[in-house]
XYZ file of C-alpha atoms in Angstrom:
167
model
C -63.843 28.298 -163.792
C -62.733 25.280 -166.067
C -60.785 27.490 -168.000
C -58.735 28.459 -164.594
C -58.186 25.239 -164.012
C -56.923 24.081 -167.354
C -54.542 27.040 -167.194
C -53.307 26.297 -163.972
C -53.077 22.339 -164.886
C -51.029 23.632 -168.397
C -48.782 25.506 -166.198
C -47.879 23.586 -163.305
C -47.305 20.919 -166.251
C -45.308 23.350 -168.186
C -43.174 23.581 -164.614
C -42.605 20.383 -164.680
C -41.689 19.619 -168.402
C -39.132 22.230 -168.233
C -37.797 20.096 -165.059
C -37.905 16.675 -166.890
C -36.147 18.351 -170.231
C -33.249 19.523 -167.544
C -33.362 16.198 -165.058
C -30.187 13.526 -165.283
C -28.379 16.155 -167.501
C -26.475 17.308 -164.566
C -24.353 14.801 -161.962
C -23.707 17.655 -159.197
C -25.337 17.166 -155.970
C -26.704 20.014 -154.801
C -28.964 21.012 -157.808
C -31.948 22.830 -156.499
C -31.110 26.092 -157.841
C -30.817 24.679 -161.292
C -34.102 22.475 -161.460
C -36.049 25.213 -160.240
C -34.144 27.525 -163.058
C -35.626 24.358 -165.481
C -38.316 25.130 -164.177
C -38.554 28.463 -164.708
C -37.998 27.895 -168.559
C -40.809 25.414 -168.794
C -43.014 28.048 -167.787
C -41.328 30.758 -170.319
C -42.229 28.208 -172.985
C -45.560 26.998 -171.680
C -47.015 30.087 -170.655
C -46.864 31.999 -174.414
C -48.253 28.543 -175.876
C -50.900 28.539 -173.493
C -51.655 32.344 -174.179
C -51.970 31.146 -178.128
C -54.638 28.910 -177.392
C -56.513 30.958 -175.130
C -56.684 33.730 -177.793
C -58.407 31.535 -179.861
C -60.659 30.590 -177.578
C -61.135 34.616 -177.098
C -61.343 34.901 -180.999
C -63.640 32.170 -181.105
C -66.044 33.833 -178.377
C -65.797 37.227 -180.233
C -66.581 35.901 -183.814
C -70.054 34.189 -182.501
C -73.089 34.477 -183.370
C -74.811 33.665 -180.242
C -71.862 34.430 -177.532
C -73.489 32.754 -175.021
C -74.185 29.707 -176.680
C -70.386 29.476 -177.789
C -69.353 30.467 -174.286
C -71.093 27.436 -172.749
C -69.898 25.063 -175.673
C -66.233 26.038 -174.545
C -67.038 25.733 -171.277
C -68.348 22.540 -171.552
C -65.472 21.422 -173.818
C -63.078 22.506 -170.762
C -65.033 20.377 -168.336
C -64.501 17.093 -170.285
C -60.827 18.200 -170.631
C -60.844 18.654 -166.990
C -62.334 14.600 -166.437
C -59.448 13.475 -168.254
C -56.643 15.474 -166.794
C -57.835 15.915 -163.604
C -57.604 12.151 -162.457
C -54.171 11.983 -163.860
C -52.937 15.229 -162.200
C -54.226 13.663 -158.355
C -52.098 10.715 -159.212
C -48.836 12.603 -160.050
C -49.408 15.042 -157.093
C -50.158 11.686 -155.116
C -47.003 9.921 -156.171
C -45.180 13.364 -155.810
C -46.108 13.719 -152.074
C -45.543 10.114 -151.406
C -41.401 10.578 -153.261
C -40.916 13.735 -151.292
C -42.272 12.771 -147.944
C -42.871 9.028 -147.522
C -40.561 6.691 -146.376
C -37.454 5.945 -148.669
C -38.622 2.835 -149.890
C -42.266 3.934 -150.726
C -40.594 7.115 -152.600
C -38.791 4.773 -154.501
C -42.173 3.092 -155.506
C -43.850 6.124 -156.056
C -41.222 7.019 -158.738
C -41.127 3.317 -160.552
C -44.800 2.432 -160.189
C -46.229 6.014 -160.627
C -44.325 8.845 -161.720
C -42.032 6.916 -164.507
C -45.561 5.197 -165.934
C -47.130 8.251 -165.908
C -44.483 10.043 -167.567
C -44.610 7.529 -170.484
C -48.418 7.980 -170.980
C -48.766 11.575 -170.196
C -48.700 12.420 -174.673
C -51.576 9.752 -174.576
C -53.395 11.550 -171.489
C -52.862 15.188 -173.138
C -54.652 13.479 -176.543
C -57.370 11.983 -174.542
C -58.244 15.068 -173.591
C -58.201 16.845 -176.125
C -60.387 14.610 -178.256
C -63.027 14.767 -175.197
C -62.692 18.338 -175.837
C -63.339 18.478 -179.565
C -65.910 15.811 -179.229
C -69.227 17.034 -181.124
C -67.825 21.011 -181.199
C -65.532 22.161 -183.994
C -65.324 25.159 -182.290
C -63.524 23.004 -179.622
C -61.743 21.076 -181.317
C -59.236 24.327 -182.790
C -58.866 25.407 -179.255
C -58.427 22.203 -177.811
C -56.078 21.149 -180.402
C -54.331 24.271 -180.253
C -53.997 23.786 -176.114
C -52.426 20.121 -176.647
C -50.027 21.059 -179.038
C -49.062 23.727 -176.710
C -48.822 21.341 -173.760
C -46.744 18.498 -175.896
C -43.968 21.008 -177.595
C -42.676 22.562 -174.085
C -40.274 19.769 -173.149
C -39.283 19.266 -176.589
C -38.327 23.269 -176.800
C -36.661 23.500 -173.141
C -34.622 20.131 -174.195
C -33.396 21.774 -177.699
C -32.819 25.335 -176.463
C -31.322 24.879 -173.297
C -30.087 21.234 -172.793
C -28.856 19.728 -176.059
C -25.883 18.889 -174.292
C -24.898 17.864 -170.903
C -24.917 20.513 -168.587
């Protein structure tokens, strides 16, 4: 179960880095289509990095002694993942729903107090949990490692391949 939840954190994350790689690139007004096309990209990138790591964590499982054992020590190295990112994920989704829905001036809070913050601290947040993770399992630490490099490199790779220059 922490697994699914990781995944589905890395992804919706992967959503949005392709999203921030393609945001302020493009000064037309109606650009729906073409941030959910970022999107879309984020996920193409995301979605093969997260596969990497989670084929480790499959090679890991098969190459054990004791399966069991290693299964739980993965599991358990997903669950502290999931204390650091999960607090930080109800905050963006918080600040999210109040931009889209609030009132215009508490959307326009949400984005300078919250979102643009969070933004800035979200390689520090990714670390953090990754270093729960690997804490006490080496085991962990290669997958976990693996899953944050995955997670960092997807804005970086939408920006380069698909919006070096202004749209």
């Amino acid at each position: 179960m922490n697994a699914f939840l990781l995944a589905a954190l890395a992804l919706v994350d992967a959503a949005f880095a392709g999203f921030r790689a393609y945001t302020g690139r493009d000064g037309r007004i109606r650009k729906s289509e073409r941030a959910l096309l970022a999107a879309r990209r984020g996920l193409a990138v995301g979605a093969p990095a997260l596969l990497l790591s989670a084929a480790l964590a499959v090679t890991q499982l098969v190459t054990a002694a004791d399966r069991g054992a290693r299964y739980a020590e993965l599991d358990a190295a997903a669950h502290r993942m999931l204390l650091c990112y999960a607090p930080y994920a109800v905050i963006v989704a918080l600040s999210l729903g109040c931009y889209l829905w609030g009132p215009f001036r508490a959307g326009t809070l949400a984005v300078v107090v919250g979102l643009g913050p969070l933004t800035l601290v979200r390689p520090l947040v990714v670390l953090a949990g990754a270093a729960a993770a690997a804490w006490g399992s080496l085991p962990a630490a290669s997958v976990a490692a693996a899953a944050a490099v995955g997670v960092l490199v997807v804005e970086p790779v939408v920006h380069r391949h698909w919006y070096a220059e202004p749209v």
